[in-house]
Coordinates of C-alpha atoms and ligand atoms in Angstrom, one line a residue:
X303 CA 71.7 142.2 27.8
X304 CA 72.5 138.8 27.7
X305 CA 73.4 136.4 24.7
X306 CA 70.8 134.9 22.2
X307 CA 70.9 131.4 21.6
X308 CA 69.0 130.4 18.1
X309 CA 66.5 127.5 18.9
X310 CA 67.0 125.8 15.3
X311 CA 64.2 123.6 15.7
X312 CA 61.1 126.2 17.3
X313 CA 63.0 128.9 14.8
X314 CA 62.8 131.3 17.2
X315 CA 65.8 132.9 19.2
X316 CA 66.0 133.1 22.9
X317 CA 67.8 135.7 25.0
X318 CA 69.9 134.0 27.8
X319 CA 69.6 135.8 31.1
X320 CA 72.6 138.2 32.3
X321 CA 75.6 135.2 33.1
X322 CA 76.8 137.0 35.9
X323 CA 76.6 136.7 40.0
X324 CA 73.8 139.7 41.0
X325 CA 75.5 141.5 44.1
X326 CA 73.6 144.9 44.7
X327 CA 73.4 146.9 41.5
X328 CA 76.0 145.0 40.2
X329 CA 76.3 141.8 37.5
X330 CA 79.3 140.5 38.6
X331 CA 80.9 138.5 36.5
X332 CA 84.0 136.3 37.5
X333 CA 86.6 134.3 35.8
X334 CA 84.8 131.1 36.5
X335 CA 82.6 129.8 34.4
X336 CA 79.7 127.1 35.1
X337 CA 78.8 125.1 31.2
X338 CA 75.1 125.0 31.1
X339 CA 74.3 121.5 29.5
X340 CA 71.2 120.7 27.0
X341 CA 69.9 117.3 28.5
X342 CA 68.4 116.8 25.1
X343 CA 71.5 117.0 23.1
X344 CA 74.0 116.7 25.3
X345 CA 75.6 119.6 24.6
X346 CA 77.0 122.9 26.7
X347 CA 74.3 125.4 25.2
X348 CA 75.4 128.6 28.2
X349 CA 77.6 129.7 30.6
X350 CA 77.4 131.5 33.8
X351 CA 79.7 133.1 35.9
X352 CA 80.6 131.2 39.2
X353 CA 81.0 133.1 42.6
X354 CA 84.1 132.5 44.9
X355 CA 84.3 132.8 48.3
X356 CA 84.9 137.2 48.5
X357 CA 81.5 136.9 46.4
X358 CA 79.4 135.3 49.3
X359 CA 81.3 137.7 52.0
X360 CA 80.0 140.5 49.7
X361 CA 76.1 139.2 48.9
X362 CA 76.0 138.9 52.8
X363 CA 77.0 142.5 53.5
X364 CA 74.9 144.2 50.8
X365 CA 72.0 142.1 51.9
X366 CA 72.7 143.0 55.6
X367 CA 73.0 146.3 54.5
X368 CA 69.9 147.1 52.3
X369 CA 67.2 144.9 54.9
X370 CA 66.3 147.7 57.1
X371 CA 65.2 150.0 54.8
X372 CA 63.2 147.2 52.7
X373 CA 61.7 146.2 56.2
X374 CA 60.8 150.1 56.8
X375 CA 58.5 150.1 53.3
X376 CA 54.9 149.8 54.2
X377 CA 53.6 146.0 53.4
X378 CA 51.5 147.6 51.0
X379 CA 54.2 148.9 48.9
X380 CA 56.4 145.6 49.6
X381 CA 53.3 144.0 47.9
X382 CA 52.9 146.5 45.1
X383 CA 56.5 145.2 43.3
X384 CA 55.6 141.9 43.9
X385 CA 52.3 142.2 41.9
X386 CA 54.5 144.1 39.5
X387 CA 57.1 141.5 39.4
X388 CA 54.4 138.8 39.0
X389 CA 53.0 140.9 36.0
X390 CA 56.7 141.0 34.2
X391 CA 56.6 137.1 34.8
X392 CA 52.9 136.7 32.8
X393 CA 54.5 139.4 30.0
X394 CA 57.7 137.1 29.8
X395 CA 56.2 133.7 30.5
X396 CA 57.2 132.3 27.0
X397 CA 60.9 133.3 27.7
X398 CA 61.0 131.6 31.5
X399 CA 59.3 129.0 30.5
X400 CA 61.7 128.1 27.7
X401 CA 64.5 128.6 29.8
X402 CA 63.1 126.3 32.3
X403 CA 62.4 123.4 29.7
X404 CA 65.8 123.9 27.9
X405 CA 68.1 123.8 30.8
X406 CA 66.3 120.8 33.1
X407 CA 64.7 119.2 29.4
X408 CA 61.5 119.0 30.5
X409 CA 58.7 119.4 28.0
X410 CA 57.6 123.3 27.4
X411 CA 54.1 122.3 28.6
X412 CA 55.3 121.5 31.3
X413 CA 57.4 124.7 32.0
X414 CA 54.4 126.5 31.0
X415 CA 52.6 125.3 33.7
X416 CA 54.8 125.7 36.6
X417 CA 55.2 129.3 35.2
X418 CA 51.8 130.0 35.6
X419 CA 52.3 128.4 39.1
X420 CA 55.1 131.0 39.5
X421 CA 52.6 134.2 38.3
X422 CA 50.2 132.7 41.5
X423 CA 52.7 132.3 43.9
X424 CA 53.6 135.5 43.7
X425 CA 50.3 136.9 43.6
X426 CA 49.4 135.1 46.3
X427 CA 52.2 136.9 48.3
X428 CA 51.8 139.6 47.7
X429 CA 48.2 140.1 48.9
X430 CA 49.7 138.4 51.9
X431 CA 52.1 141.0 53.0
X432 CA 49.7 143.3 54.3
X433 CA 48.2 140.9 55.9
X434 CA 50.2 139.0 57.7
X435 CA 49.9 140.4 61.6
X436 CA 50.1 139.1 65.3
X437 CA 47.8 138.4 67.9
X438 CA 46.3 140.5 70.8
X439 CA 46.1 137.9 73.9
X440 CA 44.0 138.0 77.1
X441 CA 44.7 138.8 80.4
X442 CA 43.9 136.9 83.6
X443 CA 44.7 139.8 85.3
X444 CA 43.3 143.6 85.0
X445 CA 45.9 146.1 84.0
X446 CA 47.8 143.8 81.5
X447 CA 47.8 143.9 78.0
X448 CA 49.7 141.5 75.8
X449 CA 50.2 140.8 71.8
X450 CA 52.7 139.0 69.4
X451 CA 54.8 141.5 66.7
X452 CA 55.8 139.9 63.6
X453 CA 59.3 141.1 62.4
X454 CA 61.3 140.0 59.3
X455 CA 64.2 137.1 60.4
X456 CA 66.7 139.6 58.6
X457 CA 69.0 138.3 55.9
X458 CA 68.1 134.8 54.7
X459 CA 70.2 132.3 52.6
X460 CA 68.7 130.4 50.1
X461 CA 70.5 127.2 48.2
X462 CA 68.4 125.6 45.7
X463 CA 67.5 121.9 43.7
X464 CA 67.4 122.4 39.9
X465 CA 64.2 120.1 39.1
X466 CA 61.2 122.8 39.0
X467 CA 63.6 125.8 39.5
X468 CA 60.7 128.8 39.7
X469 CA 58.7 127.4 41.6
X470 CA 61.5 126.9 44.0
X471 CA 62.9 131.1 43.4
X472 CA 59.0 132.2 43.9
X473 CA 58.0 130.0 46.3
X474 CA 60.8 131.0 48.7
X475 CA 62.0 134.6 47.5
X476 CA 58.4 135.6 47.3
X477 CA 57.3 135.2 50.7
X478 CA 60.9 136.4 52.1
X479 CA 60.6 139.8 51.0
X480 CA 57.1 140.0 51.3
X481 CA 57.5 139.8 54.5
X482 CA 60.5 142.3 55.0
X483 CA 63.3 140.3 54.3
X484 CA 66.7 140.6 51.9
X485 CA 67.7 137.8 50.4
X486 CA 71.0 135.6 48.9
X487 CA 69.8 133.0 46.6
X488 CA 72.1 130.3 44.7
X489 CA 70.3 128.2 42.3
X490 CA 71.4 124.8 41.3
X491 CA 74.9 124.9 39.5
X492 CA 72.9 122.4 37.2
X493 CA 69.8 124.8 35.8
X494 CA 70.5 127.9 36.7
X495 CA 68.9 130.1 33.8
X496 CA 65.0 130.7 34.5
X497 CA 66.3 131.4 38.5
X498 CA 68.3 134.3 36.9
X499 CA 65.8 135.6 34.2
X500 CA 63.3 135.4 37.3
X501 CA 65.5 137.7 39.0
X502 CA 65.9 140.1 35.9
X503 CA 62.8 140.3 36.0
X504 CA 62.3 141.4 39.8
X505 CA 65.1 144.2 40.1
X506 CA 62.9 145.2 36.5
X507 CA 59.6 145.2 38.7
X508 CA 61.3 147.9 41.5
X509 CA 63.0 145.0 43.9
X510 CA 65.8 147.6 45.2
X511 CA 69.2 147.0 45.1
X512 CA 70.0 144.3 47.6
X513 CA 66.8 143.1 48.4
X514 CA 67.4 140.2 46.2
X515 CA 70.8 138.7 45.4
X516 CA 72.4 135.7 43.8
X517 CA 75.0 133.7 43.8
X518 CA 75.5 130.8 41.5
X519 CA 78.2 128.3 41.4
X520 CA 78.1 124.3 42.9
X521 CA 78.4 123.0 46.4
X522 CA 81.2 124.8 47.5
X523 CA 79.4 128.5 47.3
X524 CA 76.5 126.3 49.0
X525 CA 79.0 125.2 52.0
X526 CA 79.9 128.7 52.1
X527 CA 76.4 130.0 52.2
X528 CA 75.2 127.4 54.7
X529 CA 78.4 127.5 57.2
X530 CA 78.0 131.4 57.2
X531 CA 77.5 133.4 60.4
X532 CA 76.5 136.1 58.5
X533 CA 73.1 135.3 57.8
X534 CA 70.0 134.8 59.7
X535 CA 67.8 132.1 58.3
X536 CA 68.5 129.5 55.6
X537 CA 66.0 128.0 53.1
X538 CA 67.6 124.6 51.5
X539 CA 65.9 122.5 48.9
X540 CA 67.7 119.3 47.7
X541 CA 68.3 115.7 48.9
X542 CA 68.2 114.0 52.5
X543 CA 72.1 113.6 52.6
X544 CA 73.3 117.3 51.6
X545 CA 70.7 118.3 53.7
X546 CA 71.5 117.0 56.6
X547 CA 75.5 118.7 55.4
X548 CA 73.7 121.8 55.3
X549 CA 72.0 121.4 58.8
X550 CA 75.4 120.6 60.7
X551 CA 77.2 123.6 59.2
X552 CA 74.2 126.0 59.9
X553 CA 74.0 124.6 63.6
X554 CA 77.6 125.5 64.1
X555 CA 75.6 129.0 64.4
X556 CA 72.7 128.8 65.5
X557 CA 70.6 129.4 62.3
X558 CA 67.5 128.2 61.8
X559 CA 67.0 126.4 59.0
X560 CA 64.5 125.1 56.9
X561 CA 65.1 121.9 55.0
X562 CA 62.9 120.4 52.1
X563 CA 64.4 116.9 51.0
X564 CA 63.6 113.6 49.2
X565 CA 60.2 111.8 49.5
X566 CA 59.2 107.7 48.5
X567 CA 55.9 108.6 48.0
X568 CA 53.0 106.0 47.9
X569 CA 50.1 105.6 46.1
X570 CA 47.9 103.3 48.1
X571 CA 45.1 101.5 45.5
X572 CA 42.2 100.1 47.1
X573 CA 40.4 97.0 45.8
X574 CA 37.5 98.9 45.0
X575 CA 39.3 101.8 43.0
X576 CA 38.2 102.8 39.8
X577 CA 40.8 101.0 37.7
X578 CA 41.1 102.6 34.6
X579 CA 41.1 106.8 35.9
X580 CA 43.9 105.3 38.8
X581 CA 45.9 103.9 36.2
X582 CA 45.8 106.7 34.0
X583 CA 47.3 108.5 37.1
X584 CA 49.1 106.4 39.3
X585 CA 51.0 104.9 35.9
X586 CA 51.8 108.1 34.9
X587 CA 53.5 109.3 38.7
X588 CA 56.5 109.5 37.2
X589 CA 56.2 110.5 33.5
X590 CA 55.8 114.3 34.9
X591 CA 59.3 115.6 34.5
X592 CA 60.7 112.5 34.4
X593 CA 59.9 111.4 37.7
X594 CA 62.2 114.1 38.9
X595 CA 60.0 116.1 42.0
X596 CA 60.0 115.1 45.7
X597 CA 56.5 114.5 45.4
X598 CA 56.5 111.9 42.7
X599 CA 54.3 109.0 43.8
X600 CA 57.6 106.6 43.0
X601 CA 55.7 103.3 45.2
X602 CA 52.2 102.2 44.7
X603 CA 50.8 100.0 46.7
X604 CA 47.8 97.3 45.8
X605 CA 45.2 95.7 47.3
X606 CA 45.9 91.9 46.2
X607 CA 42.3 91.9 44.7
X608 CA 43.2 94.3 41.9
X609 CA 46.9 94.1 41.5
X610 CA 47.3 92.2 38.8
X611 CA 44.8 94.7 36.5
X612 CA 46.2 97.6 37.6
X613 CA 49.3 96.3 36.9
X614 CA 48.7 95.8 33.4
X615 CA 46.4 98.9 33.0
X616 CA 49.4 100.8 33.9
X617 CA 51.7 98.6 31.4
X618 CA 49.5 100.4 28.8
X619 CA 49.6 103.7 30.4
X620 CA 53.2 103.4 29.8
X621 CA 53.3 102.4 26.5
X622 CA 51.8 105.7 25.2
X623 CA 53.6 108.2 26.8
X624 CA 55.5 110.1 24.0
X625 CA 59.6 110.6 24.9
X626 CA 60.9 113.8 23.2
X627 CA 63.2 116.8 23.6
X628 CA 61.8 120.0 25.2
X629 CA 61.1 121.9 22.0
X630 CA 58.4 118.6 20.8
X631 CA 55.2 117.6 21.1
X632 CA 56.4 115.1 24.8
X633 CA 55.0 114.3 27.4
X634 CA 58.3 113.2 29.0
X635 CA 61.9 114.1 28.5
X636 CA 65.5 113.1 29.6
X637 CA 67.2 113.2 32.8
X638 CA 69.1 116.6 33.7
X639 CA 72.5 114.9 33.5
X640 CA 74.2 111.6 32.5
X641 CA 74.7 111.4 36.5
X642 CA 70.9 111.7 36.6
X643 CA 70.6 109.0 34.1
X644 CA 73.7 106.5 35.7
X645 CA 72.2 107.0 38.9
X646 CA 68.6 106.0 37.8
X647 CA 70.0 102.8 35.7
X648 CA 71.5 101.7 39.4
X649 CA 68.5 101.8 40.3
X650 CA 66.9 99.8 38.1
X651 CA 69.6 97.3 37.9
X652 CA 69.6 97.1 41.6
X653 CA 65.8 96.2 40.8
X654 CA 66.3 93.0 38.6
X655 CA 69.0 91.6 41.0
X656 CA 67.2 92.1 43.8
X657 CA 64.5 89.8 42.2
X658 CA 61.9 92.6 41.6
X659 CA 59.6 91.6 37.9
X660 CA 60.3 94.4 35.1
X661 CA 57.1 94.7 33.8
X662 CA 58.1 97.8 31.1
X663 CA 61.0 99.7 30.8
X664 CA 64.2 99.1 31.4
X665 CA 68.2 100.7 31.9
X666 CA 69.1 101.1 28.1
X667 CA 67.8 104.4 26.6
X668 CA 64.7 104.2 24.4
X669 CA 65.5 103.4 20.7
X670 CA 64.3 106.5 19.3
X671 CA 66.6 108.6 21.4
X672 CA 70.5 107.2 20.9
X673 CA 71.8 111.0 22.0
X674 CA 70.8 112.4 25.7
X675 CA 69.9 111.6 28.9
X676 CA 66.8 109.5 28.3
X677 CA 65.8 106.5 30.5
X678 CA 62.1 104.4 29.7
X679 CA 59.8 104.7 32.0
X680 CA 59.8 101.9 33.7
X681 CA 57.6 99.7 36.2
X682 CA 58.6 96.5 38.9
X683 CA 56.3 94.6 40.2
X684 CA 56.8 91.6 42.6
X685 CA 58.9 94.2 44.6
X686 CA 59.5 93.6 48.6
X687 CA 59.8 96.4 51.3
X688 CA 63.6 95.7 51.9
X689 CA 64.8 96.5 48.5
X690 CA 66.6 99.3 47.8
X691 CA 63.8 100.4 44.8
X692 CA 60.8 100.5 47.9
X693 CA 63.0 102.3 49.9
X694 CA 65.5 104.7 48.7
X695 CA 64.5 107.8 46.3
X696 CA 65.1 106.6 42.7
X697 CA 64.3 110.9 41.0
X698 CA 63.7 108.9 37.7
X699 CA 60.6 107.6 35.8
X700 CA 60.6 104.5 38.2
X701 CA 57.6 102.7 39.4
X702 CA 57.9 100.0 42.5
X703 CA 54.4 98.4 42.8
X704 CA 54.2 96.2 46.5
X705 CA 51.0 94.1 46.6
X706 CA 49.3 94.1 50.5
X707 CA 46.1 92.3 51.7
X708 CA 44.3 94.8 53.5
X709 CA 43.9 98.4 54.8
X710 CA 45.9 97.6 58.0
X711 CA 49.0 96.2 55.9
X712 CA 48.9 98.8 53.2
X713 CA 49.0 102.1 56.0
X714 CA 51.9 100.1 57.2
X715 CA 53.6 99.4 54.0
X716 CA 53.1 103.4 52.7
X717 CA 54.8 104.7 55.8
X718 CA 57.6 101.7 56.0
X719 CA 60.4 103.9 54.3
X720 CA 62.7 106.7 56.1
X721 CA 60.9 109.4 54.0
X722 CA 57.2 111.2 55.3
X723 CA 56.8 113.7 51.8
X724 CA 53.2 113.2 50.3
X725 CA 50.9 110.2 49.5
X726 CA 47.8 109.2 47.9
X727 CA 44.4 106.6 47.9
X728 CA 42.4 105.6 45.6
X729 CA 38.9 104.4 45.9
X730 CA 35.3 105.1 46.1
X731 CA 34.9 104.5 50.0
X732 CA 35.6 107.8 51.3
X733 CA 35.3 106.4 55.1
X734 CA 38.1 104.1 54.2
X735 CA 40.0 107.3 52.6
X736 CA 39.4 109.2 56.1
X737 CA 40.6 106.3 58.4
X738 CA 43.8 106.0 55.6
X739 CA 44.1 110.1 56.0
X740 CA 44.3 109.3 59.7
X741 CA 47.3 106.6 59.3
X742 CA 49.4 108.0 56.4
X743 CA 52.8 109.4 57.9
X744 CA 53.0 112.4 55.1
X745 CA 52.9 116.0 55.2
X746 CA 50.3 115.9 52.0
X747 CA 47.8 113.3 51.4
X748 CA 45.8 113.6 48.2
X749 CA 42.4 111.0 47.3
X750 CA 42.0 110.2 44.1
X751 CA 44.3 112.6 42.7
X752 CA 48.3 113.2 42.8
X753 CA 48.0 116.3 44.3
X754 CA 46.4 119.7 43.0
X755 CA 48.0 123.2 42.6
X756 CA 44.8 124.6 42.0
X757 CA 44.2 124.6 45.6
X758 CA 45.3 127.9 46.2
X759 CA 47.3 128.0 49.8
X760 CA 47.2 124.6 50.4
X761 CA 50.5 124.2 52.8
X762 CA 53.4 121.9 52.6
X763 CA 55.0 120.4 54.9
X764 CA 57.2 117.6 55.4
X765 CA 58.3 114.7 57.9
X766 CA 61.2 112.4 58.6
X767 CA 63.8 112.1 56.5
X768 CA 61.8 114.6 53.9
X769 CA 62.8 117.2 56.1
X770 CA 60.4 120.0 58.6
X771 CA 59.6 123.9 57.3
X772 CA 56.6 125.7 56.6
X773 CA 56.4 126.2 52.7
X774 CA 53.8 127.1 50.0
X775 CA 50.8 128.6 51.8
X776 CA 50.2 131.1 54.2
X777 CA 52.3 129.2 56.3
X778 CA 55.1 130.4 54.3
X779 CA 54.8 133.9 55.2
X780 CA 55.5 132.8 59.6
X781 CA 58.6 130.7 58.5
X782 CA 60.1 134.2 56.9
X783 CA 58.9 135.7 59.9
X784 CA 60.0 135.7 64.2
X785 CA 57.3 136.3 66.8
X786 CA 57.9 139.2 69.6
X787 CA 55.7 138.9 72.6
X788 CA 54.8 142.0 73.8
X789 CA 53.1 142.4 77.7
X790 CA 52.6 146.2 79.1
X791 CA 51.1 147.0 82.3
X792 CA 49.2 149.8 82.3
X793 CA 47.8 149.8 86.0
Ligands
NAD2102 P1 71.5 118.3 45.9 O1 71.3 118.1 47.4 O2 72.5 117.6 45.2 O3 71.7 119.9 45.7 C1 70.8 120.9 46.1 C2 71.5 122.2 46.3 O4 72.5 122.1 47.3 C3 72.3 122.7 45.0 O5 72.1 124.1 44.9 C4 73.8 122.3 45.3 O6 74.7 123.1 44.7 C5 73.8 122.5 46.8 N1 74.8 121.7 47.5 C6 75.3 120.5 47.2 N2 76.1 120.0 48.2 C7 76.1 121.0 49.2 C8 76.7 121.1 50.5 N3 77.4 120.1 51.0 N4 76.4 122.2 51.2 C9 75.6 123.2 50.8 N5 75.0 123.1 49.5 C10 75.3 122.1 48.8 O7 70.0 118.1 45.3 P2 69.6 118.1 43.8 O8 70.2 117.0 43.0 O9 69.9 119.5 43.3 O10 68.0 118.0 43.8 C11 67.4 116.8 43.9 C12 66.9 116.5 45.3 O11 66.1 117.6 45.8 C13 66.0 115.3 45.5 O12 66.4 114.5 46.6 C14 64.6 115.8 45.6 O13 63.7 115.0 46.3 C15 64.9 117.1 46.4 N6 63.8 118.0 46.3 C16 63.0 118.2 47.4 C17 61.9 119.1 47.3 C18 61.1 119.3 48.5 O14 60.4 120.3 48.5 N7 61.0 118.5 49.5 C19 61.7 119.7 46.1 C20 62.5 119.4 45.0 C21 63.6 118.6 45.2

């Protein structure tokens, strides 16, 4: 059993998951210690053990070890513990979700809602393990037969971003082992908590020993992980520069790898959107954990006709959203960390010099909250494509708004940055939506919404500098898995 931690303010207590490294059947737990840091108060609320070099070694052979006999259980049953796991997930929502909000200080609405993400996810998955087959092909010649077996990659690494972390454990583990595969997961060293209850929860639900495994520690057991030749795929979510770290040390072996980075998002506003639902939207892009998710539609850019009204619409948008720790009524909370924060009052420093208008916001923390990590949300206008707040990924309640004077100009203006994540229009003309869909340089384009997870299997994929895998959907279930072609002549 792990610790309990007394939440003073909800009056409840809330058992910390098992601190320890999860090798096999055993919680291992080593003199190193990662601090486990409240955004919200600013103070080291957990610890967790961190792994060491011998510990990766080991995760690698167990998983090795345990695969073929997980990959010999019928898809059926595979999918069985998954439902089962996904069940223990809706009994213990209230505790994930809690751990979720606490750890990253995010509201617990908020957490509440990517857990219920989490129960699909994993529902979805398992119904897809059965499922998932190859093809039979035709023959242009009598006497031939030919088809494509699926088969499990093997043993596949996992490192991890902290900013909606299980989303990131279901999304990924669910479909791995669905589809035959073991598994060595490392969280973020920053919120590592809900990760490990979500694991708790899976050995719980019948995941045998070895199927699933984790490591935890910073980007040292991640170097280890991702320079390993012991594994046989590797799953990394985090920003463009690690990633591209993590791509040079897997190449040294030939791993395939698939790599989910930053995004610059765009929301492209039409002059004949409806004003006040787009800036109830588009204003609030980056309220939703603190403008902390790859997909956070950080740019926005107007038609010249409308500009100046959305810009003020959103002003007002701003203005309302309540700032608060986890446990309260918020809509927005701090950054993870005060390197979260720093970073994200570069930014908007970087903003005023560079001659951009602050139209709300600002670097210095709102007045009501003198302790924690907490940064305005904030909105430039009069910004230009060459500045480093159009251009580079900000992962704070930051808004860039670039004013264009046509369709033409604002396609060119949403795909001028390095990144190609996810984007969205906004008007009433769905045949200039279509020809926008046509132009936008994005693996997810969304119209008159930011996106919706209700759309159950919708795929995500990535371009550029955001990175290239298969993730989310169906889709998911072919990157766990390697294609055998298969010809037999039976003339
Ligand atoms: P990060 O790159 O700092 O760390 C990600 C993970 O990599 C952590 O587990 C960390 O310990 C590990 N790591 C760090 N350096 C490493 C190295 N050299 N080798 C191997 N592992 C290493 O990212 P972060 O700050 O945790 O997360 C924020 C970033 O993640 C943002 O850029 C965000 O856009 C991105 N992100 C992308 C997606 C997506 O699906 N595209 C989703 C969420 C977050």
């Amino acid at each position: 059993m792990g610790d309990v931690v007394s939440l003073p303010e909800s009056g409840t207590d809330v058992r910390l998951p098992q601190p320890g490294l999860l090798i096999g059947e055993e919680r291992r737990v080593t003199p190193q210690r990662l601090e486990i840091v409240d955004p919200d108060t600013t103070e080291v609320f957990a610890e967790v053990a961190a792994a060491v070099p011998d510990d990766v070694a080991d995760a690698i052979a167990v998983a090795r070890a345990a695969q073929p006999g997980w990959a010999r259980r019928s898809p059926t049953d595979r999918g069985a513990i998954l439902w089962e796991w996904s069940r223990l997930v809706e009994r213990d929502s209230e505790w994930l979700a809690t751990l979720e909000a606490r750890d990253v200080g995010k509201p617990l609405a908020d957490a509440r809602r990517n857990v219920g993400i989490v129960i699909d996810r994993l529902r979805y998955f398992a119904g897809a393990a059965d499922k998932s087959t190859g093809v039979t092909l035709p023959s242009a010649d009598e006497g031939h037969v030919g088809y494509t077996l699926l088969e499990p990659r093997g043993v596949c690494a996992m490192i991890m971003a902290w900013n909606v972390p299980t989303l990131f454990a279901a999304g990924s583990v669910g479909p791995a082992i669905a589809a035959g595969n073991t598994v060595i997961y490392k969280p973020s060293e920053v919120a590592p908590l809900a990760p490990l209850a979500l694991f708790e929860l899976a050995v719980e639900a019948g995941v045998p020993p070895g199927v699933v495994n984790v490591l935890l520690g910073g980007p040292d057991v991640g170097q280890a992980l991702a320079g390993s030749r012991g594994i046989d795929h590797l799953s990394f979510v985090g920003s463009t520069a690690t990633g591209a770290d993590v791509i040079a040390r897997s190449s040294r072996n030939i791993v395939p790898v698939k790599i989910e980075l930053g995004g610059k998002s765009p929301s492209v506003v039409l002059d004949d959107a409806d004003l006040a639902t787009t800036a109830a939207n588009v204003g609030r892009a980056v309220v939703d954990n603190a403008g902390q998710n790859c997909n956070a539609m950080s740019r926005v850019i107007a038609h010249r006709g409308i500009a100046a009204d959305l810009v003020e619409a959103m002003r007002e948008e701003l203005a309302t959203v309540r700032i608060g720790a986890w446990h309260e009524a918020a809509e927005m909370g701090p950054l993870v960390s005060a390197r979260q924060r720093d970073r994200v009052r570069g930014y908007i420093e970087a903003g005023q010099q560079a001659g951009a208008r602050l139209v709300t916001g600002g670097s210095s923390a709102p007045d009501s909250r003198p302790v924690g990590y907490y940064v305005s949300p904030t909105m430039f206008d009069r910004v230009t494509p060459e500045m480093a707040i159009a251009q580079e990924e900000i992962f704070g309640p930051v808004l860039a708004v670039q004013v264009v004077d046509d369709d033409d100009a604002a396609a060119a203006a949403a795909n001028a940055t390095p990144f190609g994540l996810a984007a969205s229009v906004w008007t009433r003309d769905l045949s200039r939506a279509h020809r926008l869909i046509a132009r936008l340089d994005a693996g997810q384009v969304s119209v008159n919404e930011l996106g919706n997870w209700a759309i159950i299997g919708l795929p995500f994929e990535t371009r550029k500098h955001s990175g290239f895998h298969k993730a989310v959907g169906y889709e998911a279930m072919l990157e766990y898995q390697r294609s055998k072609a298969v010809t037999i002549n039976f003339r």
